[in-house]
mmCIF file of C-alpha atoms in Angstrom:
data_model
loop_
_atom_site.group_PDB
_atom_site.id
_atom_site.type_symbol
_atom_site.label_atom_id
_atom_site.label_comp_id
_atom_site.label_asym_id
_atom_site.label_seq_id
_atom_site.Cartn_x
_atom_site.Cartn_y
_atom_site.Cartn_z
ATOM 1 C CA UNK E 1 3.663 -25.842 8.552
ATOM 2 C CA UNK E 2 1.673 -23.389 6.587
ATOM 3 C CA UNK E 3 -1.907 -23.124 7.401
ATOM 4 C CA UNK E 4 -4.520 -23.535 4.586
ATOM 5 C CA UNK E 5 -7.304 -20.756 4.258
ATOM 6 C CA UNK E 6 -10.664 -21.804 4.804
ATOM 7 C CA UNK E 7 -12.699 -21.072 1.315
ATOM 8 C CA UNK E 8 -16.531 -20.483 2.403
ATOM 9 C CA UNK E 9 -18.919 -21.360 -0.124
ATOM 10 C CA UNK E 10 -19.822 -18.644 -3.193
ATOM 11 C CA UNK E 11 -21.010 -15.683 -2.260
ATOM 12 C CA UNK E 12 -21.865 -11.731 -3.462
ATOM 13 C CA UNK E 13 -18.807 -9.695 -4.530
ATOM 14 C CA UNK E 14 -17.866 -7.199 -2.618
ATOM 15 C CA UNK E 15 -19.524 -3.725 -3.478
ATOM 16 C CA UNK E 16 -16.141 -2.019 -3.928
ATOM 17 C CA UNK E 17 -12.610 -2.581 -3.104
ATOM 18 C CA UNK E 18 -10.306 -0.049 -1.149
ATOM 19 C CA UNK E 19 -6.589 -0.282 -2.187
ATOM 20 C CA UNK E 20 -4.371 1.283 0.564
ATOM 21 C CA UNK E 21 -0.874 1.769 -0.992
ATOM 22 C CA UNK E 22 2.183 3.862 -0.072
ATOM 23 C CA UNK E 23 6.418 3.821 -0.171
ATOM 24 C CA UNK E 24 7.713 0.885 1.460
ATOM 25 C CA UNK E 25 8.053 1.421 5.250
ATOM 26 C CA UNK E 26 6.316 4.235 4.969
ATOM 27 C CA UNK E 27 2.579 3.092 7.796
ATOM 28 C CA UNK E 28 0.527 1.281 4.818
ATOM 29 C CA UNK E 29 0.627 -2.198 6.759
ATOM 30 C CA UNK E 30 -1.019 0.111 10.149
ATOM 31 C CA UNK E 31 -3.065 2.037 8.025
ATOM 32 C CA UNK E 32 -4.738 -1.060 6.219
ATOM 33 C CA UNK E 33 -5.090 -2.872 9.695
ATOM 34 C CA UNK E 34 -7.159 0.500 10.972
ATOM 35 C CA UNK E 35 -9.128 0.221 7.833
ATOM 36 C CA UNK E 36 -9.949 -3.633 8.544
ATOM 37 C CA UNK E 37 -11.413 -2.502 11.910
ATOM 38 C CA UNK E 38 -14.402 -1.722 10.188
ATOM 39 C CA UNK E 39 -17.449 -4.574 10.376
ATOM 40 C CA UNK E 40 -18.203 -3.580 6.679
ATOM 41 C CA UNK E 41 -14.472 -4.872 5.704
ATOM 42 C CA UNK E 42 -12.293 -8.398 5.911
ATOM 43 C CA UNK E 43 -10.025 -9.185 8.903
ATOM 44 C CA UNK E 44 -6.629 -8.101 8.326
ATOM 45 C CA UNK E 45 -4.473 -10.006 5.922
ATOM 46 C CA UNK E 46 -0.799 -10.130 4.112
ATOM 47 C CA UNK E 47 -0.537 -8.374 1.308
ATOM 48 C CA UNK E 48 -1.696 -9.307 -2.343
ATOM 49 C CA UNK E 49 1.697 -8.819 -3.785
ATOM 50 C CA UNK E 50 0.399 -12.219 -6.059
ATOM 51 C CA UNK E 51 -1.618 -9.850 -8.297
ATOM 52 C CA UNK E 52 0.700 -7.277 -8.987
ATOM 53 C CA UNK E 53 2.101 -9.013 -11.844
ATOM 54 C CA UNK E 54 -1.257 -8.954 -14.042
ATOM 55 C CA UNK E 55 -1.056 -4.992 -13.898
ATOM 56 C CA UNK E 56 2.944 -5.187 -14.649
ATOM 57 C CA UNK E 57 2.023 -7.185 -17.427
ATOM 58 C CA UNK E 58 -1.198 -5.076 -18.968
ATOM 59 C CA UNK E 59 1.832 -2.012 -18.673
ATOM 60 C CA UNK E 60 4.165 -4.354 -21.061
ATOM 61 C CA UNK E 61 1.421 -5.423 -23.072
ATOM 62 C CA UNK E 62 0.318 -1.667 -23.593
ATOM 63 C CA UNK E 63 3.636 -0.868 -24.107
ATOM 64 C CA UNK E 64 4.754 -3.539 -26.958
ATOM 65 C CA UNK E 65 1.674 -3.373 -28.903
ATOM 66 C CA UNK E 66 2.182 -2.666 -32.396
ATOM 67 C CA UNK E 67 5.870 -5.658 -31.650
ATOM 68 C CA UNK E 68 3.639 -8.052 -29.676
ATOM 69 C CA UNK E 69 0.600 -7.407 -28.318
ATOM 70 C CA UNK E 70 -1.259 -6.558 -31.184
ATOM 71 C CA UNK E 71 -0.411 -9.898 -32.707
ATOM 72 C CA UNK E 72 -3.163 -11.618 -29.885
ATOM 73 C CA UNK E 73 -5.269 -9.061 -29.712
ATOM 74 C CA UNK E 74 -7.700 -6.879 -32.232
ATOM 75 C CA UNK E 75 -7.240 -3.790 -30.708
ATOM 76 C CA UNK E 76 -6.168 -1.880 -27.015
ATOM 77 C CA UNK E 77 -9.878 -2.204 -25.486
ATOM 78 C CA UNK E 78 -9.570 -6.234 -25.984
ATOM 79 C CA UNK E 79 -6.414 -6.550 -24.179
ATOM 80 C CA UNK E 80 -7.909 -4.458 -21.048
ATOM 81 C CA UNK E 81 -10.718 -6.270 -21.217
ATOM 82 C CA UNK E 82 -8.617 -9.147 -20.895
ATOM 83 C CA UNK E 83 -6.584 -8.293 -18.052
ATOM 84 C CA UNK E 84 -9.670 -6.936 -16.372
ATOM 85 C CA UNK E 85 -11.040 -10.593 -15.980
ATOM 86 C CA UNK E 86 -7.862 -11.797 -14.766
ATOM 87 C CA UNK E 87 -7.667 -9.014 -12.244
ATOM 88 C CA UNK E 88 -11.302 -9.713 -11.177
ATOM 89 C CA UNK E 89 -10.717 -13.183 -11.495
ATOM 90 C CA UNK E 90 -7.900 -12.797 -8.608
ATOM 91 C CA UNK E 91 -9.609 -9.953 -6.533
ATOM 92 C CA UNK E 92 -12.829 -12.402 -6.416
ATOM 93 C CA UNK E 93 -10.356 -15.135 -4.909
ATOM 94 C CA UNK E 94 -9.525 -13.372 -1.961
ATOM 95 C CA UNK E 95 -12.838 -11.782 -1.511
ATOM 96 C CA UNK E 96 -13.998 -15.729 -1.267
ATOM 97 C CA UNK E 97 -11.059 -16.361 0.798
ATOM 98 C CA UNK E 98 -12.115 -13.308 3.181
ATOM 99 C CA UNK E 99 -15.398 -14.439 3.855
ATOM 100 C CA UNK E 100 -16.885 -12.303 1.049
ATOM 101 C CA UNK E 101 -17.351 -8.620 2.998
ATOM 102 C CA UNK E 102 -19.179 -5.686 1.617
ATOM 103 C CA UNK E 103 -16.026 -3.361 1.770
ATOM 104 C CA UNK E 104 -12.578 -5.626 0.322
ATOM 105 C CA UNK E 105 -9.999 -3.833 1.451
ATOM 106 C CA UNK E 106 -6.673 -4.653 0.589
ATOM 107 C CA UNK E 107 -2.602 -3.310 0.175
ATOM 108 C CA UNK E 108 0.687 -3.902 -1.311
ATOM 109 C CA UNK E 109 3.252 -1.009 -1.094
ATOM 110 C CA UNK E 110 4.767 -2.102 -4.840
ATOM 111 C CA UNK E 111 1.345 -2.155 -6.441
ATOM 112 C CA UNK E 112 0.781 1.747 -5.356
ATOM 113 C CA UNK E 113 2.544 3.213 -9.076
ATOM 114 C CA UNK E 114 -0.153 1.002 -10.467
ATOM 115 C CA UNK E 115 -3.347 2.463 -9.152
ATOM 116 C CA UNK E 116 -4.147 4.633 -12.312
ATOM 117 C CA UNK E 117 -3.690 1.241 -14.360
ATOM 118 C CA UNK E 118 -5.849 -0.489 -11.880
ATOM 119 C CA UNK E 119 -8.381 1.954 -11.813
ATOM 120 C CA UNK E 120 -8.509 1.997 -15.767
ATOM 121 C CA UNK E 121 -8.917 -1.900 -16.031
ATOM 122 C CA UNK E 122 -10.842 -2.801 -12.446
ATOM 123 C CA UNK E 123 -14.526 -3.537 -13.105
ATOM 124 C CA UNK E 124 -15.488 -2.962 -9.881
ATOM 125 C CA UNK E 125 -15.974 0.476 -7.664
ATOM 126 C CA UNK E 126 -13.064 1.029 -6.277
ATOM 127 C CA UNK E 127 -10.823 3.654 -3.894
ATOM 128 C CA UNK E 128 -7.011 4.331 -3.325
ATOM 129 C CA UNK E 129 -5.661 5.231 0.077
ATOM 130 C CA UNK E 130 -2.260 6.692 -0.110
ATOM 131 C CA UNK E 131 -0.088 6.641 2.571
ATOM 132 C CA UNK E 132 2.790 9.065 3.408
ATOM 133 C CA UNK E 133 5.515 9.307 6.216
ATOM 134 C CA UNK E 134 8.254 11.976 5.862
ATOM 135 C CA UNK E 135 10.915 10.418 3.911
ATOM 136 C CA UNK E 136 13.936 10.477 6.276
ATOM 137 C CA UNK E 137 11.539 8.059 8.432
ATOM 138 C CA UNK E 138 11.181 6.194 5.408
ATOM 139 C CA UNK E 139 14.927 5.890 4.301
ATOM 140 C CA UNK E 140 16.058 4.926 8.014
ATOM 141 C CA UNK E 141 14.007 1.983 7.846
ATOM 142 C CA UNK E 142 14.639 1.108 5.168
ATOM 143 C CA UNK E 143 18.295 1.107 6.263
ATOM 144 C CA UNK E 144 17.367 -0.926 9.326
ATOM 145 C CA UNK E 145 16.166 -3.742 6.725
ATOM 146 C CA UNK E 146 18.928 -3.389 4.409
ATOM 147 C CA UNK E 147 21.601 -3.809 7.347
ATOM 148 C CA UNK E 148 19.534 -6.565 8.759
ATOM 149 C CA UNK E 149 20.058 -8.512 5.833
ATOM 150 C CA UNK E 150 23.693 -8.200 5.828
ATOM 151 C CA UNK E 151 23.966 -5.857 3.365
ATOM 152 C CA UNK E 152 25.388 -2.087 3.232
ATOM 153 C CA UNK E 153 23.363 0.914 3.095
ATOM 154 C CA UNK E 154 25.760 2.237 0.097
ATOM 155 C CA UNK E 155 25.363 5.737 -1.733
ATOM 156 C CA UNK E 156 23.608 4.152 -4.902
ATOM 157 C CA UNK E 157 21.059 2.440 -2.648
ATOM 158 C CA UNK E 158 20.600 5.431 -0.955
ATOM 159 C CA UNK E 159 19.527 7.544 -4.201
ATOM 160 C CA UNK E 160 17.888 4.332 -5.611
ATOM 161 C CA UNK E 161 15.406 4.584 -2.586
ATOM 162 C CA UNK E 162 14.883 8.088 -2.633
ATOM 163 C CA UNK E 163 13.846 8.073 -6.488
ATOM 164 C CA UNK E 164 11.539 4.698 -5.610
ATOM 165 C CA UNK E 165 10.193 7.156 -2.916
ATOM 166 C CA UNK E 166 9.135 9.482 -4.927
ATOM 167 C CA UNK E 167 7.356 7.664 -7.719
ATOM 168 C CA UNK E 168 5.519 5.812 -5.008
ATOM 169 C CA UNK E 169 3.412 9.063 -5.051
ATOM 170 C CA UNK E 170 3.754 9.454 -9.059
ATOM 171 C CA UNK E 171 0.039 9.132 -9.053
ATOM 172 C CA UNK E 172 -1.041 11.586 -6.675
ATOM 173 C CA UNK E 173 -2.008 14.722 -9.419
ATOM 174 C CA UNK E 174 -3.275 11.769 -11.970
ATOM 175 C CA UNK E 175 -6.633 12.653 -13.156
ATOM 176 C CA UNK E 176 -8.228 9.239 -13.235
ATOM 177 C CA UNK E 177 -8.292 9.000 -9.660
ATOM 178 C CA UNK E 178 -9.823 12.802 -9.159
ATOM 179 C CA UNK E 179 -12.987 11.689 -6.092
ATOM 180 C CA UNK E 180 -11.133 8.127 -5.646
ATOM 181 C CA UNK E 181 -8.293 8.633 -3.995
ATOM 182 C CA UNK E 182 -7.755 10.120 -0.201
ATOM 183 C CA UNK E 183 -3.753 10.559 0.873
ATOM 184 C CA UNK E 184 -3.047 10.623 4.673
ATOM 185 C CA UNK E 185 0.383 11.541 6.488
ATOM 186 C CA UNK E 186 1.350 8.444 8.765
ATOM 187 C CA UNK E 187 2.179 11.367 11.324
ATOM 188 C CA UNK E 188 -1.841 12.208 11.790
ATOM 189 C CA UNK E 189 -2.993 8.242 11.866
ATOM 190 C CA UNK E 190 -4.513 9.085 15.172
ATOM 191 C CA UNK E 191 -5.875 12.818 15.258
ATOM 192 C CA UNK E 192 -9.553 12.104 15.482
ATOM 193 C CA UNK E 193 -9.555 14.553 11.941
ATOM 194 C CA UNK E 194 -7.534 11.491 9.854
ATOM 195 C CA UNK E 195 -10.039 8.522 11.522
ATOM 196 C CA UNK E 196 -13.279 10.519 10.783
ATOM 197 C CA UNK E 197 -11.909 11.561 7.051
ATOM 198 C CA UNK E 198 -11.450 7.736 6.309
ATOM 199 C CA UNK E 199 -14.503 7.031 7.551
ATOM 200 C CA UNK E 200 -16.640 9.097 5.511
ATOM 201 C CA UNK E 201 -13.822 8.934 2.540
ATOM 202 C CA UNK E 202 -14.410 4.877 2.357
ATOM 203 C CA UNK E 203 -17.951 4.719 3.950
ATOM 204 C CA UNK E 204 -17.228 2.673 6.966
ATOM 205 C CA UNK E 205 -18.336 4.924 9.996
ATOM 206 C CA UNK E 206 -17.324 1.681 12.284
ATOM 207 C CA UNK E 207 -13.428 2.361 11.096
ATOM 208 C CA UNK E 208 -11.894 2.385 15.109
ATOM 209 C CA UNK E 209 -8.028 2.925 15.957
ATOM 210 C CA UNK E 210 -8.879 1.137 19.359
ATOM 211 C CA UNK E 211 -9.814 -2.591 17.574
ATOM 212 C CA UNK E 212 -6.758 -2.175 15.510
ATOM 213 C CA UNK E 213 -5.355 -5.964 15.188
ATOM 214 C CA UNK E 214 -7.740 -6.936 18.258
ATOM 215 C CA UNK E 215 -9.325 -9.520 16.232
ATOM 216 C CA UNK E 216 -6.648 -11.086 14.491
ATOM 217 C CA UNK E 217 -5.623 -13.388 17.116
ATOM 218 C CA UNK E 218 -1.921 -13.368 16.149
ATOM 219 C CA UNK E 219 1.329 -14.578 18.136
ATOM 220 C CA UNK E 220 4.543 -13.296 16.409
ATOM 221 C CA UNK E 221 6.256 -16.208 15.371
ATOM 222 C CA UNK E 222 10.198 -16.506 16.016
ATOM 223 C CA UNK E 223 10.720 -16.572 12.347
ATOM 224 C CA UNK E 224 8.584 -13.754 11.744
ATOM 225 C CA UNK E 225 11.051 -11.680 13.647
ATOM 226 C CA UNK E 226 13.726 -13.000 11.854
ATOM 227 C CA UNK E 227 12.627 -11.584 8.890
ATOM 228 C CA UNK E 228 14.581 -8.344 7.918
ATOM 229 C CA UNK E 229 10.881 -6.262 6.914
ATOM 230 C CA UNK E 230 9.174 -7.211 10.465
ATOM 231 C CA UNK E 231 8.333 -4.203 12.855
ATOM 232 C CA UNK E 232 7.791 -4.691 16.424
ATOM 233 C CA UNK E 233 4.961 -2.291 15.788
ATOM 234 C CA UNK E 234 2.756 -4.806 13.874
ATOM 235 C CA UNK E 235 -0.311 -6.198 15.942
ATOM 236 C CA UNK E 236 -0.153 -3.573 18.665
ATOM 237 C CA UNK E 237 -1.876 -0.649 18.727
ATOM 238 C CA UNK E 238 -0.970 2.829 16.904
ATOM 239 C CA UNK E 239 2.351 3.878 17.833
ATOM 240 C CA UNK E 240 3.425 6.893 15.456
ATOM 241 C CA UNK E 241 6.807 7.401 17.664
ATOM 242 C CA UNK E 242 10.431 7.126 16.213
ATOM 243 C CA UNK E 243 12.018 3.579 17.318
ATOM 244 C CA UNK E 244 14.930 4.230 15.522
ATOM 245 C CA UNK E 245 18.367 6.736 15.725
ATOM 246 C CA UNK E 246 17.962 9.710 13.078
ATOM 247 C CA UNK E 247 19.156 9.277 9.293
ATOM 248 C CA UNK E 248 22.688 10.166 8.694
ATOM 249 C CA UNK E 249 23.763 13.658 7.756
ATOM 250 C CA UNK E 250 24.695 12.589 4.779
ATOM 251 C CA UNK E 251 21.243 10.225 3.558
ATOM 252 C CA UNK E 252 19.326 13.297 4.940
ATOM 253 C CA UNK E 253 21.363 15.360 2.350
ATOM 254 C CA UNK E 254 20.279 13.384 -0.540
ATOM 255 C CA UNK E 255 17.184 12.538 0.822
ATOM 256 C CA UNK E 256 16.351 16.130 1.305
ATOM 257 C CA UNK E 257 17.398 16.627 -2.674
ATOM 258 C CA UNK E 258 15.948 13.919 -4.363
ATOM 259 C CA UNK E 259 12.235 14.511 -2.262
ATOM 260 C CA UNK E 260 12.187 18.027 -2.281
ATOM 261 C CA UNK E 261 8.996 18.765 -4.147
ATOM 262 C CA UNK E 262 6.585 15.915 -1.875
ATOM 263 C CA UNK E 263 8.227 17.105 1.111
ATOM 264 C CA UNK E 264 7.275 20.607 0.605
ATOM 265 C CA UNK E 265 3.513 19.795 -0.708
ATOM 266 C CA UNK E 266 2.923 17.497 2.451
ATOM 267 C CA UNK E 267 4.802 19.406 5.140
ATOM 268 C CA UNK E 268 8.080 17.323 5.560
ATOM 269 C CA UNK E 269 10.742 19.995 6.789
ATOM 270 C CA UNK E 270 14.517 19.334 6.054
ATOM 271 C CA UNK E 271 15.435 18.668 9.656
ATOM 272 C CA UNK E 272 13.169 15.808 10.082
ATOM 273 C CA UNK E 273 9.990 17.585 11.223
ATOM 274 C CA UNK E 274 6.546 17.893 10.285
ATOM 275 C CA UNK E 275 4.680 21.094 10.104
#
């Protein structure tokens, strides 16, 4: 049986929220943990995949407007202003939820293409935390959860996750996050260089890779394990080593295609390597 949350009373809104986003499998679930270390921020949590939909749908909305949209609304700026108090209707949820902290810090891999949109509608301060691991890491387990739920690793899944790698860091050059948005390589989590950037990048100086998941008090559940995404690296400390066999020749071929242009700006060699 599920348990319930315990909702404290009302309380202040937090004074900004940090997004930490990134490719599927690619350290955003360690990296937001890290971030959660902090006194200033919530424990850690699951991710807030709930509230990706109200960004999907202020896309479609923008998107349809002179078909649909524009048949509810006056103009554009109404229909942000619209999602923005559903968003902050949500995000004020699990701040309550979370005990209310000063820093809200939160993640979902699939919301990451949306952190222009949610930096355009969000009323609050906010700050995006982009994660990157090189992509053959990525791909292979990605493969591991593919296989693990019975399914095959086939050549059009292969070049539909290397495409849905690279637009997971679509927004990198955007300029609406310019001063708002810090990327990290999951390679460097724990050079003392990466823990004192994110400190003084999000303002929590008590950020500390050595309380990482010390707090949450949480036994791995037999069905947890069962579950095709789970990592035996979750609630342990940092471990940046390789777990699994390396990709395929031929993955690493298309992988080394499709991702060409990230893996050159961010170091990622064609042999697996990091510079």
């Amino acid at each position: 049986m599920t348990q319930q949350p315990v909702i404290p009373p009302e309380g202040d809104p937090p004074s900004k929220v940090v997004f930490v986003g990134g490719a599927p499998r690619s350290g955003t679930s360690v990296t937001h943990a890290l971030l959660c270390t902090a006194p200033a921020a919530n424990r850690y949590h699951p991710e807030i995949s709930y509230v990706r939909p109200v960004l999907e749908s202020y896309g479609v909305g923008i998107e349809k407007w002179q078909g649909h949209t524009s048949g509810f609304f006056r103009e554009p700026e109404h229909f942000k202003l619209h999602i923005r108090k559903l968003v902050t209707m949500q995000l004020t949820y699990i701040a309550r939820v979370l005990a209310y902290p000063r820093v809200l810090c939160v993640k979902d891999p699939l919301l990451t293409p949306y952190f222009p949109m949610m930096r355009e509608v969000l009323g609050w301060p906010s700050q995006y935390v982009t994660v990157l691991r090189h992509p053959h890491n990525v791909m292979r387990s990605l493969q591991e959860v593919v296989e693990r739920e019975g399914n095959e690793f086939d050549d059009e899944l292969i070049h539909f996750a290397a495409h849905d790698y690279l637009n997971s860091y679509a927004h990198i050059d955007d300029p609406i996050l310019e001063g708002v948005l810090m990327c990290l390589r999951y390679e460097d989590l724990n050079e003392p260089e990466t823990i004192q950037a994110l400190r003084e990048f999000t303002g929590m100086p008590g950020i500390n890779p050595d309380n990482i998941w010390k707090e949450d008090g949480h036994e791995t559940t037999a069905e947890e394990q069962a579950d095709p995404w789970y990592s035996p690296k979750y609630h342990g400390k940092i471990d940046l080593s390789s777990r699994l066999s390396p990709l395929s020749p031929h993955i690493r071929e298309v992988v080394n295609e499709v991702c060409a242009p990230l893996m050159e700006e961010f170091g990622y060699l064609p042999d697996g390597s990091c510079e």
